[in-house]
Amino acid sequence: MTLDKKTLSSRIYEILRTDILSQKISLGEKLTLKALQERFGVSSTPIREALTRLSDDGLVQYYSN
């Protein structure tokens, strides 16, 4: 049995990064915490962590509130 050592926020980061780079998420599209919580079925914490990493990479502009 192989254990997935990636954290939940890392998996969400990778999915969103792939969606942005493949243009499944359009340039200028607004991503909300609520919509992402519904999509991934998780709390806001891992989503915030993933968005912070995407922001650090220059792929999104992340604004709290």
PDB file of N, CA and C in Angstrom:
ATOM      1  N   MET A   1       0.851  -1.187   0.000  1.00  0.00           N
ATOM      2  CA  MET A   1       0.000   0.000   0.000  1.00  0.00           C
ATOM      3  C   MET A   1       0.890   1.241   0.000  1.00  0.00           C
ATOM      4  N   THR A   2       0.621   2.156  -0.919  1.00  0.00           N
ATOM      5  CA  THR A   2       1.397   3.382  -1.009  1.00  0.00           C
ATOM      6  C   THR A   2       0.639   4.512  -0.342  1.00  0.00           C
ATOM      7  N   LEU A   3       1.306   5.229   0.534  1.00  0.00           N
ATOM      8  CA  LEU A   3       0.680   6.361   1.212  1.00  0.00           C
ATOM      9  C   LEU A   3       0.981   7.638   0.449  1.00  0.00           C
ATOM     10  N   ASP A   4      -0.033   8.466   0.293  1.00  0.00           N
ATOM     11  CA  ASP A   4       0.150   9.752  -0.343  1.00  0.00           C
ATOM     12  C   ASP A   4       0.637  10.732   0.723  1.00  0.00           C
ATOM     13  N   LYS A   5       1.853  11.193   0.593  1.00  0.00           N
ATOM     14  CA  LYS A   5       2.439  12.049   1.610  1.00  0.00           C
ATOM     15  C   LYS A   5       2.134  13.524   1.386  1.00  0.00           C
ATOM     16  N   LYS A   6       1.464  13.841   0.302  1.00  0.00           N
ATOM     17  CA  LYS A   6       1.148  15.233   0.029  1.00  0.00           C
ATOM     18  C   LYS A   6       0.020  15.702   0.943  1.00  0.00           C
ATOM     19  N   THR A   7       0.125  16.916   1.368  1.00  0.00           N
ATOM     20  CA  THR A   7      -0.928  17.471   2.204  1.00  0.00           C
ATOM     21  C   THR A   7      -2.118  17.836   1.338  1.00  0.00           C
ATOM     22  N   LEU A   8      -3.240  18.021   1.994  1.00  0.00           N
ATOM     23  CA  LEU A   8      -4.460  18.405   1.298  1.00  0.00           C
ATOM     24  C   LEU A   8      -4.263  19.724   0.559  1.00  0.00           C
ATOM     25  N   SER A   9      -3.643  20.698   1.205  1.00  0.00           N
ATOM     26  CA  SER A   9      -3.431  21.988   0.544  1.00  0.00           C
ATOM     27  C   SER A   9      -2.510  21.847  -0.659  1.00  0.00           C
ATOM     28  N   SER A  10      -1.536  20.949  -0.595  1.00  0.00           N
ATOM     29  CA  SER A  10      -0.642  20.719  -1.735  1.00  0.00           C
ATOM     30  C   SER A  10      -1.396  20.115  -2.909  1.00  0.00           C
ATOM     31  N   ARG A  11      -2.296  19.198  -2.632  1.00  0.00           N
ATOM     32  CA  ARG A  11      -3.087  18.598  -3.716  1.00  0.00           C
ATOM     33  C   ARG A  11      -3.997  19.638  -4.356  1.00  0.00           C
ATOM     34  N   ILE A  12      -4.632  20.471  -3.534  1.00  0.00           N
ATOM     35  CA  ILE A  12      -5.497  21.527  -4.064  1.00  0.00           C
ATOM     36  C   ILE A  12      -4.669  22.516  -4.879  1.00  0.00           C
ATOM     37  N   TYR A  13      -3.501  22.880  -4.358  1.00  0.00           N
ATOM     38  CA  TYR A  13      -2.585  23.776  -5.088  1.00  0.00           C
ATOM     39  C   TYR A  13      -2.270  23.207  -6.466  1.00  0.00           C
ATOM     40  N   GLU A  14      -1.910  21.936  -6.526  1.00  0.00           N
ATOM     41  CA  GLU A  14      -1.532  21.326  -7.800  1.00  0.00           C
ATOM     42  C   GLU A  14      -2.704  21.283  -8.780  1.00  0.00           C
ATOM     43  N   ILE A  15      -3.900  20.983  -8.282  1.00  0.00           N
ATOM     44  CA  ILE A  15      -5.085  20.947  -9.148  1.00  0.00           C
ATOM     45  C   ILE A  15      -5.371  22.338  -9.703  1.00  0.00           C
ATOM     46  N   LEU A  16      -5.377  23.345  -8.823  1.00  0.00           N
ATOM     47  CA  LEU A  16      -5.655  24.711  -9.277  1.00  0.00           C
ATOM     48  C   LEU A  16      -4.565  25.216 -10.209  1.00  0.00           C
ATOM     49  N   ARG A  17      -3.319  24.917  -9.907  1.00  0.00           N
ATOM     50  CA  ARG A  17      -2.203  25.337 -10.760  1.00  0.00           C
ATOM     51  C   ARG A  17      -2.352  24.746 -12.157  1.00  0.00           C
ATOM     52  N   THR A  18      -2.670  23.461 -12.225  1.00  0.00           N
ATOM     53  CA  THR A  18      -2.879  22.803 -13.514  1.00  0.00           C
ATOM     54  C   THR A  18      -4.050  23.434 -14.256  1.00  0.00           C
ATOM     55  N   ASP A  19      -5.145  23.702 -13.533  1.00  0.00           N
ATOM     56  CA  ASP A  19      -6.322  24.325 -14.158  1.00  0.00           C
ATOM     57  C   ASP A  19      -6.003  25.715 -14.695  1.00  0.00           C
ATOM     58  N   ILE A  20      -5.175  26.465 -13.982  1.00  0.00           N
ATOM     59  CA  ILE A  20      -4.798  27.813 -14.434  1.00  0.00           C
ATOM     60  C   ILE A  20      -3.897  27.717 -15.663  1.00  0.00           C
ATOM     61  N   LEU A  21      -2.883  26.875 -15.601  1.00  0.00           N
ATOM     62  CA  LEU A  21      -1.932  26.765 -16.699  1.00  0.00           C
ATOM     63  C   LEU A  21      -2.554  26.171 -17.961  1.00  0.00           C
ATOM     64  N   SER A  22      -3.544  25.302 -17.804  1.00  0.00           N
ATOM     65  CA  SER A  22      -4.223  24.710 -18.961  1.00  0.00           C
ATOM     66  C   SER A  22      -5.427  25.546 -19.396  1.00  0.00           C
ATOM     67  N   GLN A  23      -5.642  26.647 -18.722  1.00  0.00           N
ATOM     68  CA  GLN A  23      -6.713  27.605 -18.993  1.00  0.00           C
ATOM     69  C   GLN A  23      -8.118  27.042 -18.769  1.00  0.00           C
ATOM     70  N   LYS A  24      -8.228  26.010 -17.918  1.00  0.00           N
ATOM     71  CA  LYS A  24      -9.552  25.585 -17.467  1.00  0.00           C
ATOM     72  C   LYS A  24     -10.152  26.670 -16.586  1.00  0.00           C
ATOM     73  N   ILE A  25      -9.270  27.399 -15.894  1.00  0.00           N
ATOM     74  CA  ILE A  25      -9.657  28.598 -15.153  1.00  0.00           C
ATOM     75  C   ILE A  25      -9.172  29.771 -15.995  1.00  0.00           C
ATOM     76  N   SER A  26     -10.096  30.576 -16.457  1.00  0.00           N
ATOM     77  CA  SER A  26      -9.780  31.660 -17.383  1.00  0.00           C
ATOM     78  C   SER A  26      -9.040  32.798 -16.708  1.00  0.00           C
ATOM     79  N   LEU A  27      -8.263  33.516 -17.502  1.00  0.00           N
ATOM     80  CA  LEU A  27      -7.579  34.708 -17.038  1.00  0.00           C
ATOM     81  C   LEU A  27      -8.610  35.704 -16.525  1.00  0.00           C
ATOM     82  N   GLY A  28      -8.426  36.176 -15.316  1.00  0.00           N
ATOM     83  CA  GLY A  28      -9.340  37.146 -14.725  1.00  0.00           C
ATOM     84  C   GLY A  28     -10.543  36.542 -14.025  1.00  0.00           C
ATOM     85  N   GLU A  29     -10.688  35.214 -14.074  1.00  0.00           N
ATOM     86  CA  GLU A  29     -11.816  34.558 -13.409  1.00  0.00           C
ATOM     87  C   GLU A  29     -11.678  34.692 -11.896  1.00  0.00           C
ATOM     88  N   LYS A  30     -12.761  35.045 -11.247  1.00  0.00           N
ATOM     89  CA  LYS A  30     -12.756  35.215  -9.796  1.00  0.00           C
ATOM     90  C   LYS A  30     -12.969  33.864  -9.124  1.00  0.00           C
ATOM     91  N   LEU A  31     -12.070  33.536  -8.214  1.00  0.00           N
ATOM     92  CA  LEU A  31     -12.184  32.316  -7.426  1.00  0.00           C
ATOM     93  C   LEU A  31     -12.559  32.715  -6.010  1.00  0.00           C
ATOM     94  N   THR A  32     -13.645  32.175  -5.513  1.00  0.00           N
ATOM     95  CA  THR A  32     -14.060  32.496  -4.147  1.00  0.00           C
ATOM     96  C   THR A  32     -13.826  31.297  -3.238  1.00  0.00           C
ATOM     97  N   LEU A  33     -13.598  31.604  -1.964  1.00  0.00           N
ATOM     98  CA  LEU A  33     -13.422  30.531  -0.990  1.00  0.00           C
ATOM     99  C   LEU A  33     -14.628  29.606  -0.977  1.00  0.00           C
ATOM    100  N   LYS A  34     -15.810  30.188  -1.002  1.00  0.00           N
ATOM    101  CA  LYS A  34     -17.027  29.378  -0.941  1.00  0.00           C
ATOM    102  C   LYS A  34     -17.119  28.415  -2.122  1.00  0.00           C
ATOM    103  N   ALA A  35     -16.861  28.910  -3.316  1.00  0.00           N
ATOM    104  CA  ALA A  35     -16.928  28.054  -4.507  1.00  0.00           C
ATOM    105  C   ALA A  35     -15.874  26.948  -4.449  1.00  0.00           C
ATOM    106  N   LEU A  36     -14.676  27.304  -3.996  1.00  0.00           N
ATOM    107  CA  LEU A  36     -13.613  26.301  -3.907  1.00  0.00           C
ATOM    108  C   LEU A  36     -13.888  25.300  -2.790  1.00  0.00           C
ATOM    109  N   GLN A  37     -14.497  25.747  -1.688  1.00  0.00           N
ATOM    110  CA  GLN A  37     -14.882  24.821  -0.613  1.00  0.00           C
ATOM    111  C   GLN A  37     -15.893  23.811  -1.139  1.00  0.00           C
ATOM    112  N   GLU A  38     -16.842  24.284  -1.927  1.00  0.00           N
ATOM    113  CA  GLU A  38     -17.844  23.378  -2.494  1.00  0.00           C
ATOM    114  C   GLU A  38     -17.211  22.419  -3.495  1.00  0.00           C
ATOM    115  N   ARG A  39     -16.303  22.935  -4.306  1.00  0.00           N
ATOM    116  CA  ARG A  39     -15.656  22.096  -5.322  1.00  0.00           C
ATOM    117  C   ARG A  39     -14.852  20.969  -4.683  1.00  0.00           C
ATOM    118  N   PHE A  40     -14.060  21.313  -3.659  1.00  0.00           N
ATOM    119  CA  PHE A  40     -13.155  20.323  -3.072  1.00  0.00           C
ATOM    120  C   PHE A  40     -13.723  19.642  -1.830  1.00  0.00           C
ATOM    121  N   GLY A  41     -14.797  20.175  -1.269  1.00  0.00           N
ATOM    122  CA  GLY A  41     -15.409  19.566  -0.090  1.00  0.00           C
ATOM    123  C   GLY A  41     -14.532  19.628   1.138  1.00  0.00           C
ATOM    124  N   VAL A  42     -13.835  20.753   1.294  1.00  0.00           N
ATOM    125  CA  VAL A  42     -12.921  20.919   2.434  1.00  0.00           C
ATOM    126  C   VAL A  42     -13.181  22.263   3.114  1.00  0.00           C
ATOM    127  N   SER A  43     -12.546  22.458   4.256  1.00  0.00           N
ATOM    128  CA  SER A  43     -12.658  23.733   4.966  1.00  0.00           C
ATOM    129  C   SER A  43     -11.838  24.797   4.237  1.00  0.00           C
ATOM    130  N   SER A  44     -11.915  26.014   4.720  1.00  0.00           N
ATOM    131  CA  SER A  44     -11.228  27.116   4.049  1.00  0.00           C
ATOM    132  C   SER A  44      -9.708  27.108   4.260  1.00  0.00           C
ATOM    133  N   THR A  45      -9.235  26.490   5.323  1.00  0.00           N
ATOM    134  CA  THR A  45      -7.800  26.539   5.636  1.00  0.00           C
ATOM    135  C   THR A  45      -6.915  25.970   4.521  1.00  0.00           C
ATOM    136  N   PRO A  46      -7.139  24.743   4.044  1.00  0.00           N
ATOM    137  CA  PRO A  46      -6.261  24.242   2.973  1.00  0.00           C
ATOM    138  C   PRO A  46      -6.399  25.049   1.677  1.00  0.00           C
ATOM    139  N   ILE A  47      -7.575  25.599   1.449  1.00  0.00           N
ATOM    140  CA  ILE A  47      -7.769  26.420   0.253  1.00  0.00           C
ATOM    141  C   ILE A  47      -6.972  27.713   0.373  1.00  0.00           C
ATOM    142  N   ARG A  48      -7.022  28.339   1.533  1.00  0.00           N
ATOM    143  CA  ARG A  48      -6.230  29.563   1.751  1.00  0.00           C
ATOM    144  C   ARG A  48      -4.740  29.283   1.567  1.00  0.00           C
ATOM    145  N   GLU A  49      -4.286  28.157   2.088  1.00  0.00           N
ATOM    146  CA  GLU A  49      -2.872  27.793   1.949  1.00  0.00           C
ATOM    147  C   GLU A  49      -2.503  27.608   0.475  1.00  0.00           C
ATOM    148  N   ALA A  50      -3.371  26.938  -0.270  1.00  0.00           N
ATOM    149  CA  ALA A  50      -3.117  26.728  -1.698  1.00  0.00           C
ATOM    150  C   ALA A  50      -3.125  28.059  -2.446  1.00  0.00           C
ATOM    151  N   LEU A  51      -4.074  28.941  -2.133  1.00  0.00           N
ATOM    152  CA  LEU A  51      -4.143  30.244  -2.793  1.00  0.00           C
ATOM    153  C   LEU A  51      -2.927  31.100  -2.461  1.00  0.00           C
ATOM    154  N   THR A  52      -2.435  30.998  -1.244  1.00  0.00           N
ATOM    155  CA  THR A  52      -1.228  31.734  -0.867  1.00  0.00           C
ATOM    156  C   THR A  52      -0.041  31.265  -1.695  1.00  0.00           C
ATOM    157  N   ARG A  53       0.093  29.973  -1.878  1.00  0.00           N
ATOM    158  CA  ARG A  53       1.185  29.441  -2.710  1.00  0.00           C
ATOM    159  C   ARG A  53       1.035  29.874  -4.156  1.00  0.00           C
ATOM    160  N   LEU A  54      -0.197  29.850  -4.680  1.00  0.00           N
ATOM    161  CA  LEU A  54      -0.427  30.292  -6.058  1.00  0.00           C
ATOM    162  C   LEU A  54      -0.105  31.774  -6.211  1.00  0.00           C
ATOM    163  N   SER A  55      -0.416  32.543  -5.191  1.00  0.00           N
ATOM    164  CA  SER A  55      -0.096  33.968  -5.190  1.00  0.00           C
ATOM    165  C   SER A  55       1.416  34.170  -5.174  1.00  0.00           C
ATOM    166  N   ASP A  56       2.115  33.391  -4.364  1.00  0.00           N
ATOM    167  CA  ASP A  56       3.583  33.460  -4.306  1.00  0.00           C
ATOM    168  C   ASP A  56       4.199  33.130  -5.668  1.00  0.00           C
ATOM    169  N   ASP A  57       3.544  32.245  -6.415  1.00  0.00           N
ATOM    170  CA  ASP A  57       4.014  31.858  -7.750  1.00  0.00           C
ATOM    171  C   ASP A  57       3.630  32.890  -8.814  1.00  0.00           C
ATOM    172  N   GLY A  58       2.812  33.863  -8.425  1.00  0.00           N
ATOM    173  CA  GLY A  58       2.380  34.883  -9.375  1.00  0.00           C
ATOM    174  C   GLY A  58       1.237  34.443 -10.285  1.00  0.00           C
ATOM    175  N   LEU A  59       0.555  33.370  -9.908  1.00  0.00           N
ATOM    176  CA  LEU A  59      -0.534  32.863 -10.741  1.00  0.00           C
ATOM    177  C   LEU A  59      -1.894  33.426 -10.380  1.00  0.00           C
ATOM    178  N   VAL A  60      -2.050  33.909  -9.162  1.00  0.00           N
ATOM    179  CA  VAL A  60      -3.307  34.534  -8.735  1.00  0.00           C
ATOM    180  C   VAL A  60      -2.984  35.739  -7.872  1.00  0.00           C
ATOM    181  N   GLN A  61      -3.962  36.607  -7.766  1.00  0.00           N
ATOM    182  CA  GLN A  61      -3.893  37.687  -6.795  1.00  0.00           C
ATOM    183  C   GLN A  61      -4.884  37.311  -5.717  1.00  0.00           C
ATOM    184  N   TYR A  62      -4.396  37.164  -4.504  1.00  0.00           N
ATOM    185  CA  TYR A  62      -5.223  36.676  -3.407  1.00  0.00           C
ATOM    186  C   TYR A  62      -5.518  37.822  -2.453  1.00  0.00           C
ATOM    187  N   TYR A  63      -6.806  38.070  -2.271  1.00  0.00           N
ATOM    188  CA  TYR A  63      -7.262  39.103  -1.356  1.00  0.00           C
ATOM    189  C   TYR A  63      -8.126  38.467  -0.289  1.00  0.00           C
ATOM    190  N   SER A  64      -7.772  38.644   0.974  1.00  0.00           N
ATOM    191  CA  SER A  64      -8.636  38.116   2.029  1.00  0.00           C
ATOM    192  C   SER A  64      -9.812  39.087   2.201  1.00  0.00           C
ATOM    193  N   ASN A  65     -10.944  38.535   2.594  1.00  0.00           N
ATOM    194  CA  ASN A  65     -12.196  39.277   2.732  1.00  0.00           C
ATOM    195  C   ASN A  65     -12.573  39.817   1.402  1.00  0.00           C
TER     196      ASN A  65
END
